[in-house]
Coordinates of C-alpha atoms in Angstrom, one line a residue:
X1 CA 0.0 0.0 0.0
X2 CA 1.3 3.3 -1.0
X3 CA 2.7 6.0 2.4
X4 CA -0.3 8.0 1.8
X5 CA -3.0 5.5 3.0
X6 CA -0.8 4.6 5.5
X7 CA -0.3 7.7 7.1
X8 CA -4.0 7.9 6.9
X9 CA -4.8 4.6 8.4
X10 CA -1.9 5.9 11.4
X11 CA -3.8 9.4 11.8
X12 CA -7.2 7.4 11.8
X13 CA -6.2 5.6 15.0
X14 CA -4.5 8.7 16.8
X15 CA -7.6 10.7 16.1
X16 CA -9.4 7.6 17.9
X17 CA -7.2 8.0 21.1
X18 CA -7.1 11.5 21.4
X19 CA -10.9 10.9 21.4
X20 CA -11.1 8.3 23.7
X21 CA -12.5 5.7 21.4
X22 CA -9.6 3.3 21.7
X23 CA -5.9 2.8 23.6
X24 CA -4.6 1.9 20.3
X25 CA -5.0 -1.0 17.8
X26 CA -2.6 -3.1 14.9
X27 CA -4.1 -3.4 11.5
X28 CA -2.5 -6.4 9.0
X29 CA -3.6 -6.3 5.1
X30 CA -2.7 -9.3 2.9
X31 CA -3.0 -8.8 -0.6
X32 CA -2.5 -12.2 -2.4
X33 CA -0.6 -13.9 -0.1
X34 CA 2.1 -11.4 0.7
X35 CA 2.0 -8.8 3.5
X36 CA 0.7 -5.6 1.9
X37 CA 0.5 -3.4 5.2
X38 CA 1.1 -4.4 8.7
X39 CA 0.9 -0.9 11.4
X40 CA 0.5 -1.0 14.9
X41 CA -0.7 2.5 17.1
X42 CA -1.1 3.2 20.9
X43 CA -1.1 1.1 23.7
X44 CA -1.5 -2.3 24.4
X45 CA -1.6 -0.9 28.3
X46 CA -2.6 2.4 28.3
X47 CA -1.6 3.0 32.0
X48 CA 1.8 1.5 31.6
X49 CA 2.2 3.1 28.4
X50 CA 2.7 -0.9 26.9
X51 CA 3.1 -0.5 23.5
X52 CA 1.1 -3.1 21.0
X53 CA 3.3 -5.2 19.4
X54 CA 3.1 -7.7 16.7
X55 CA 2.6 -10.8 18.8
X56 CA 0.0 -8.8 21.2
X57 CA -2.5 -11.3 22.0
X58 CA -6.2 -10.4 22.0
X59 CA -9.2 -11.5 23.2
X60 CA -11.5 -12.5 20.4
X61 CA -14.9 -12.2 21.6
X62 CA -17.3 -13.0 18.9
X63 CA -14.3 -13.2 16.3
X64 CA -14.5 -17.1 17.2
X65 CA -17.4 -17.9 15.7
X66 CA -16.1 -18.1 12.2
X67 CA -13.3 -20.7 13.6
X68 CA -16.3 -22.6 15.7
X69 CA -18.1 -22.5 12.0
X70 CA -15.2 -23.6 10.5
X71 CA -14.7 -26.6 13.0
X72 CA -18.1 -27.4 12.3
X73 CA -17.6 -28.0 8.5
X74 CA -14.4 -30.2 9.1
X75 CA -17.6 -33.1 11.1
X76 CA -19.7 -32.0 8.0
X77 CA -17.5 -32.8 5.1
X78 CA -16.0 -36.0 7.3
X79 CA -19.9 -37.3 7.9
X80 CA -19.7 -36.9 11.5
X81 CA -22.7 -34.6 11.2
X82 CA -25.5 -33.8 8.7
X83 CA -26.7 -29.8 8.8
X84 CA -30.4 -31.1 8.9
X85 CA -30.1 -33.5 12.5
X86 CA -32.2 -31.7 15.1
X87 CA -29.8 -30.5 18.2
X88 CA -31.5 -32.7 20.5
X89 CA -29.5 -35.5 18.5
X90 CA -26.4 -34.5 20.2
X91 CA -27.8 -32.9 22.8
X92 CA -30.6 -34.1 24.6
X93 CA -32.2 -31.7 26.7
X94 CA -33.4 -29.6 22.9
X95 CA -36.3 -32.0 22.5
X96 CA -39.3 -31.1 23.0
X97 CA -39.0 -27.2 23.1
X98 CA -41.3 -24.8 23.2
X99 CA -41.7 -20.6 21.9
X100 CA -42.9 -18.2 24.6
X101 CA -44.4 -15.0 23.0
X102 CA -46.1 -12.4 25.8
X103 CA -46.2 -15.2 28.5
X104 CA -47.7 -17.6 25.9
X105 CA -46.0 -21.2 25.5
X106 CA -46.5 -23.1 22.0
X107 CA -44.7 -26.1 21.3
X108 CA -42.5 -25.5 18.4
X109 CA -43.4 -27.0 15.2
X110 CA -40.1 -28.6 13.7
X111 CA -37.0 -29.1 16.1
X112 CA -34.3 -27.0 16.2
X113 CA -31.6 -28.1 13.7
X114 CA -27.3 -27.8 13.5
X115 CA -28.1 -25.2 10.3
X116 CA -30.1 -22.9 12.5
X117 CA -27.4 -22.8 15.0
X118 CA -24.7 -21.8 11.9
X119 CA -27.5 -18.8 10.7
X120 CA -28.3 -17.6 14.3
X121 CA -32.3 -18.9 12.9
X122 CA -32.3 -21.2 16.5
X123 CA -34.9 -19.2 18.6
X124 CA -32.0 -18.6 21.2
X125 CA -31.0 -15.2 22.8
X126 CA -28.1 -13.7 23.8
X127 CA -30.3 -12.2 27.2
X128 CA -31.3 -8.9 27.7
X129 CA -33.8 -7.4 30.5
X130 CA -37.3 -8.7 27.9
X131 CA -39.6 -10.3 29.8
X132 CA -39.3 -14.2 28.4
X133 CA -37.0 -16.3 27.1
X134 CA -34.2 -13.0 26.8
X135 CA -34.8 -12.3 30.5
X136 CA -34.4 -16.3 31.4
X137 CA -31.2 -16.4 29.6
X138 CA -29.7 -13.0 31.2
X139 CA -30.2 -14.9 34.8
X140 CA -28.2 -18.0 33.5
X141 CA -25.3 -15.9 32.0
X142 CA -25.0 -14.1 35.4
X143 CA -25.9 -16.9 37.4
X144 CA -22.7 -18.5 35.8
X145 CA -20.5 -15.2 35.4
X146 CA -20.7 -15.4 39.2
X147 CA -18.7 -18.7 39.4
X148 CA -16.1 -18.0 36.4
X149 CA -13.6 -18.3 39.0
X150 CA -15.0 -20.9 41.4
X151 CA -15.2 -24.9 41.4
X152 CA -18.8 -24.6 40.0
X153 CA -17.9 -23.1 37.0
X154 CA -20.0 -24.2 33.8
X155 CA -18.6 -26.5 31.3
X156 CA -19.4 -26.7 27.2
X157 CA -21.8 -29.0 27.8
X158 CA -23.2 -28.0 30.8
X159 CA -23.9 -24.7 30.2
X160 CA -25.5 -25.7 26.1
X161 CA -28.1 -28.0 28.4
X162 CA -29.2 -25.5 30.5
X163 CA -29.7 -23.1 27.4
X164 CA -31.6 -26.1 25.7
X165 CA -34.3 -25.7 28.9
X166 CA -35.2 -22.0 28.1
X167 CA -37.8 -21.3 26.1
X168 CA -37.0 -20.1 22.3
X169 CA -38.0 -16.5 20.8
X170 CA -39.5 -18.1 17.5
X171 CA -39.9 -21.3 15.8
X172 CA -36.3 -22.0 14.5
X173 CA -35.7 -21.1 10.4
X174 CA -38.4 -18.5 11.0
X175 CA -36.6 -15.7 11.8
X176 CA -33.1 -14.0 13.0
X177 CA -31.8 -13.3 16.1
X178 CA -27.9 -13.0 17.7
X179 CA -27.4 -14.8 19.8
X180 CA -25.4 -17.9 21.9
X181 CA -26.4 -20.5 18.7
X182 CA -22.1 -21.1 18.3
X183 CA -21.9 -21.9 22.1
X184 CA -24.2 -24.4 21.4
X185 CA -22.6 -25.5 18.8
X186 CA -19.2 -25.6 20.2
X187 CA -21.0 -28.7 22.4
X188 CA -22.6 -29.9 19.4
X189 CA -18.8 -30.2 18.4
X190 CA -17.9 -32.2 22.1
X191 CA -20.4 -34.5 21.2
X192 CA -20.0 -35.2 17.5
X193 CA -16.0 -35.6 17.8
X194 CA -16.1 -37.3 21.6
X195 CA -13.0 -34.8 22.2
X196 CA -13.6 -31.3 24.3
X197 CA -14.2 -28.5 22.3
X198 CA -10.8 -26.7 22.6
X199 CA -8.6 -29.7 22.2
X200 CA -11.0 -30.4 18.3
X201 CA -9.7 -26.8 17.7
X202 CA -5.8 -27.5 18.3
X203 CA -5.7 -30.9 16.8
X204 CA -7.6 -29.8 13.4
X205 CA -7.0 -26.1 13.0
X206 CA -4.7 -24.8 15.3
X207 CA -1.5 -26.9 15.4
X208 CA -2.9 -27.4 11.1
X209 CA -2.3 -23.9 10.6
X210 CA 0.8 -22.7 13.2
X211 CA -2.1 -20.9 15.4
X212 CA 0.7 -21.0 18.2
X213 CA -1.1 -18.5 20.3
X214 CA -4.4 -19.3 19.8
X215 CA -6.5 -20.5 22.0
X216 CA -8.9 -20.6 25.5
X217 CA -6.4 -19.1 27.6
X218 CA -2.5 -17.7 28.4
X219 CA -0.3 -19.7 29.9
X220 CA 1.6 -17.2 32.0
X221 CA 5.0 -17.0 30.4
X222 CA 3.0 -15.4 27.6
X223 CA 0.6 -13.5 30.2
X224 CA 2.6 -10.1 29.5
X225 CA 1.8 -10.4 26.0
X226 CA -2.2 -10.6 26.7
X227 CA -3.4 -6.7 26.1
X228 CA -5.6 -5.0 28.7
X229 CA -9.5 -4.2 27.9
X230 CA -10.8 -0.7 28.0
X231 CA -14.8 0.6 28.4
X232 CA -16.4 4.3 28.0
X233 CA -15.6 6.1 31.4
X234 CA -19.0 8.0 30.8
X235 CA -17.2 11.6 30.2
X236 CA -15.8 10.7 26.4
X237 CA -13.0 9.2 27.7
X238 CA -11.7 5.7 28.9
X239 CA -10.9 3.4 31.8
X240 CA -9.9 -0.2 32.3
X241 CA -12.3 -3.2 31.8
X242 CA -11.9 -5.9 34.0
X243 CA -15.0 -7.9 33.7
X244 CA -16.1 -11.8 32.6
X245 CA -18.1 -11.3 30.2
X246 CA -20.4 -13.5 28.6
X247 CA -18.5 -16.4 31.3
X248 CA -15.0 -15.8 30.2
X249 CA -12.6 -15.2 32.6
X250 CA -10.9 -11.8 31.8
X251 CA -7.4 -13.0 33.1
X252 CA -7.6 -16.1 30.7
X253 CA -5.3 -17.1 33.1
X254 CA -6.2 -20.5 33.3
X255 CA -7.9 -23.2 31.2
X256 CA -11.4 -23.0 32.1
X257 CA -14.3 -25.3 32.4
X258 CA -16.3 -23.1 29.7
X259 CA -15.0 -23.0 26.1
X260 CA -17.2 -20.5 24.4
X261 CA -17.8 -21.4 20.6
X262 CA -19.3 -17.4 20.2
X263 CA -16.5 -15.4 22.5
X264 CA -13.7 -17.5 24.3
X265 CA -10.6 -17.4 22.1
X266 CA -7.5 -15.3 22.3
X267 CA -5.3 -14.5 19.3
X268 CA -2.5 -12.7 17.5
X269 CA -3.3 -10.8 14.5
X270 CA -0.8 -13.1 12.6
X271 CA -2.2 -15.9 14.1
X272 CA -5.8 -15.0 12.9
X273 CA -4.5 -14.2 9.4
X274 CA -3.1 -17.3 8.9
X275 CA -6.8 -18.9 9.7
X276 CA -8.0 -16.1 7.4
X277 CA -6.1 -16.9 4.3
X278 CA -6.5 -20.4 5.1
X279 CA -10.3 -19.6 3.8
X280 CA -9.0 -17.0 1.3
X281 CA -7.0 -20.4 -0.1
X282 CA -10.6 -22.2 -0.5
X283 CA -9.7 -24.5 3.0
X284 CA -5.7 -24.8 2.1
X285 CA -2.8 -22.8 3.2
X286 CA 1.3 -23.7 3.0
X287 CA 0.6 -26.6 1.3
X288 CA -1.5 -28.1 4.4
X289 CA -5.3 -28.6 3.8
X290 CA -7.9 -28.3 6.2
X291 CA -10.9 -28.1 4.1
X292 CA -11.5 -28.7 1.0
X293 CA -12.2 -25.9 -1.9
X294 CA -16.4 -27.0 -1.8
X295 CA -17.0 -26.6 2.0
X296 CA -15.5 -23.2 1.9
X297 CA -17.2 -22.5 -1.3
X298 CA -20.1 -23.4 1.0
X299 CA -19.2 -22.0 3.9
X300 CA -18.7 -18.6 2.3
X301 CA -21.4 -17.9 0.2
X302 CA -24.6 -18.9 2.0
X303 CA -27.6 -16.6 2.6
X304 CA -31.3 -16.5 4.5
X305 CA -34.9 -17.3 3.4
X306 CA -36.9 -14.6 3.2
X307 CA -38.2 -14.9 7.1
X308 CA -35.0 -15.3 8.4
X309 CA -33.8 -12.0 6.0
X310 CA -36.4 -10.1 7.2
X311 CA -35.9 -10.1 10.7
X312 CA -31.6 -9.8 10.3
X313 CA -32.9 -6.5 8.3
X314 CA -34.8 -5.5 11.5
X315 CA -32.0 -6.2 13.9
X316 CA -28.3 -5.7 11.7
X317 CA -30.0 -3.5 8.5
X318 CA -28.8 -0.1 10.2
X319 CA -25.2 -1.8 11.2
X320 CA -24.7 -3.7 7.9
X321 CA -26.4 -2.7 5.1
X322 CA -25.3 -4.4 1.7
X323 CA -25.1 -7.9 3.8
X324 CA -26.3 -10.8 4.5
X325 CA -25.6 -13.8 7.2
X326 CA -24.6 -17.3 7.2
X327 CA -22.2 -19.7 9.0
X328 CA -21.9 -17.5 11.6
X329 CA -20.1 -14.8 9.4
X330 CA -21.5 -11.7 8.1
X331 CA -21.5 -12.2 3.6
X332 CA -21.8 -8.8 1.2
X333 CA -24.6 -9.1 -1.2
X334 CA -25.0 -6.0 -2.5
X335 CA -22.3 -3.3 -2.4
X336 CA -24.3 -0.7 -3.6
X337 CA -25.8 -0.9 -0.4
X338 CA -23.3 -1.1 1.9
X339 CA -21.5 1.7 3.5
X340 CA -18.4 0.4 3.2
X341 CA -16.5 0.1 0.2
X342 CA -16.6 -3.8 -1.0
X343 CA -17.2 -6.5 -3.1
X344 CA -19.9 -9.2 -3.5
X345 CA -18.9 -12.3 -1.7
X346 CA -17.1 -10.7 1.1
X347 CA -17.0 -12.2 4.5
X348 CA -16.2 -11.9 8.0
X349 CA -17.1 -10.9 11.3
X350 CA -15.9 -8.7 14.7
X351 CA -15.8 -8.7 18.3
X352 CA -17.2 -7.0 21.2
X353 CA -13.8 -5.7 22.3
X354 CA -12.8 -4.0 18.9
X355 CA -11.6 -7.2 16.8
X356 CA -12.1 -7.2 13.3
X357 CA -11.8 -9.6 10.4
X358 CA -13.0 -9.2 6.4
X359 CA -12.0 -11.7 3.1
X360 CA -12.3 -10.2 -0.3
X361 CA -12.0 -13.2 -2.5
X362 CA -12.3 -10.7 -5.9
X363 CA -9.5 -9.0 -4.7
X364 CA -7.9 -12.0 -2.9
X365 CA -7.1 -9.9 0.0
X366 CA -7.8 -10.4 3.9
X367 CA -8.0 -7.3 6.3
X368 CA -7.6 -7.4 10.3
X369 CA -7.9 -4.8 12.9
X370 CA -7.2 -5.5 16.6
X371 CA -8.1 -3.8 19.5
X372 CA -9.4 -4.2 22.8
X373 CA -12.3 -1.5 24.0
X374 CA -16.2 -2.6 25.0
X375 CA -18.9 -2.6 22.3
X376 CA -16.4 -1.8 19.2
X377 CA -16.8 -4.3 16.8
X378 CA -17.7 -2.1 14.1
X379 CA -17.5 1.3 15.1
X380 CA -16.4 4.2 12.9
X381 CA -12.8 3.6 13.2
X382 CA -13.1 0.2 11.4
X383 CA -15.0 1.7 8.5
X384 CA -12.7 4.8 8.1
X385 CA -9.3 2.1 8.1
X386 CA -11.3 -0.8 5.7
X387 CA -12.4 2.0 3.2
X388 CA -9.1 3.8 3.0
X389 CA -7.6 0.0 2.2
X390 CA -10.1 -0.5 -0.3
X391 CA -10.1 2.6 -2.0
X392 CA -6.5 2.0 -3.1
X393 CA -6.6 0.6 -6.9
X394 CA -5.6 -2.9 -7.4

């Protein structure tokens, strides 16, 4: 990329600290295969004026649901699981479900299926303070927050059951709704390959692809590469985060009992690219294959029906215009849309603390952002850095 963009992209970021929007952040661009721009800005611990490095690790937040999909399509093209099986297949306490609507219970009509869970069509929540099935699953995600750090902590599979016991918004495949459909899945995973969750991961991705610091935790000689989490202070500036959000233990300190298929991994930004052109390199990269070329053609290019569309519209229209959703990844349909500049077919997703990810297959380039600050997945920052990048003429 040429100094001007960037100097930009630098200036982009400083304007975003001075305005206390983010302690800093590392962006990578790969443009066929080759390293087109790698910068890194501010702090990766503000107070101890920590600069981010290149092998900064970062919490992922929902930036690990594309892996989770991605584990899920290695049991798919291996037979281990068919898209259609009802969840209650692999785990039992789906069956017999039912839809509560304005205290109303109706038994749902066809069972929740392992395609549902890859659309976020499943009925499930992510909580909230709605009376119902989002109020019933707030209580469970705090009831379990509480014992992050205790013997009681939830498990994979544990924590999926209990979620399988709360009623569902809408009868799954009719509609859309964000929500903990990859935790689930993650168990589906346990229970499909007979291995935990995390140890599926490393044996068919990770170690695969030289993910070295990838993961469900630090190990503590590389705790002082783990950055520190930021929220709003209130007054348009910043202080420290320090919570466990959505049951993962800020610290990551130690392997825990919960490996969370929608939020629990930690990262590099090389690490992460090297799982992102693995799927740029329809499921192959350095000569080691992972998927093949049809399940990522697959994987990559999927889409709602026309319930399901309506009601991502309703919820995501104002944040992503131009898109659609599938496989737990966030797929441009219409450019003309979007307001970003793009190209039909791209995918992607971000995180809750700042993390961001986008493929370009027509341009056979991968962009990452990293950064740790609450609610930042895509924020204006993002859009600023990914349109000055794709502005630039191939």
């Amino acid at each position: 990329m040429n100094k001007a963009a960037e100097e930009g992209i630098r200036q982009t970021i400083r304007r975003a600290m001075e305005d206390g929007v983010t302690a800093g952040a590392s962006v990578l661009v790969m443009r066929d295969g080759k390293e087109a721009l790698y910068l890194e800005e501010g702090f990766a611990d503000r107070e101890q004026q920590k600069p981010i490095r290149r092998d900064t690790i970062f919490r992922l937040y929902s930036m690990s649901k594309p892996i989770t999909a991605a584990a899920a399509m290695i049991l798919m093209e291996r037979g281990l699981i068919d898209l259609e099986e009802p969840v209650a297949a692999y785990l039992p306490e789906f069956a017999d479900q039912y839809i509560e609507k304005d205290g109303c219970f109706t038994k749902v009509g066809e069972p929740m299926k392992l395609i549902h869970l890859l659309n976020m069509t499943s009925g499930l929540t992510y909580g909230g303070e709605n009376p119902g099935p989002e109020r019933k699953t707030q209580a469970l995600l705090n009831e379990y927050c509480r014992k992050v750090h205790s013997e009681d902590a939830v498990t994979t599979r544990e924590f999926a059951g209990r979620l399988g016991k709360i009623p569902l918004l809408f009868q799954p495949g009719r509609g859309w709704r964000y929500s903990l459909s990859a935790d689930v899945l993650g168990a589906v995973i346990e229970a499909a390959s007979g291995m935990r969750f995390g140890e599926f991961l490393e044996k068919e991705l990770f170690a695969p692809l030289g993910m070295k610091d990838t993961g469900f935790w630090v190990p503590e000689s590389r705790q002082d590469r783990l950055v520190s989490a930021y929220g709003s202070d209130g007054h348009g500036g910043m202080e420290p985060y320090t919570g466990d959000h959505l049951i993962i233990n800020y610290r990551m300190d130690c392997p825990p009992a919960f490996e969370s298929g929608g939020a629990g991994l930690v990262s590099t930004i090389d690490d992460y690219s090297r799982f992102a052109q693995m799927l740029l390199g329809k499921g192959e990269l350095d000569g080691v294959r992972v998927l093949s070329e049809k399940t990522v053609e697959y994987m990559t290019s999927g889409g709602l029906n026309q319930w399901e569309k309506q009601a991502f519209e309703s919820e995501f229209g104002l944040f992503l215009p131009g898109y659609t959703y599938s496989h737990l990844m966030r797929i441009m349909q219409d450019p003309g849309r979007a307001s970003v500049i793009g190209s039909r077919g791209e995918y992607g997703w971000d995180g809750w603390l700042g993390c961001y990810f986008a493929n370009l297959p027509e341009r056979n380039m991968t962009i990452l952002l990293m950064q740790q600050k609450k609610d930042a997945g895509t924020i204006p920052m993002t859009r600023k850095i990914r349109n000055i990048i794709c502005s630039e003429k191939d």
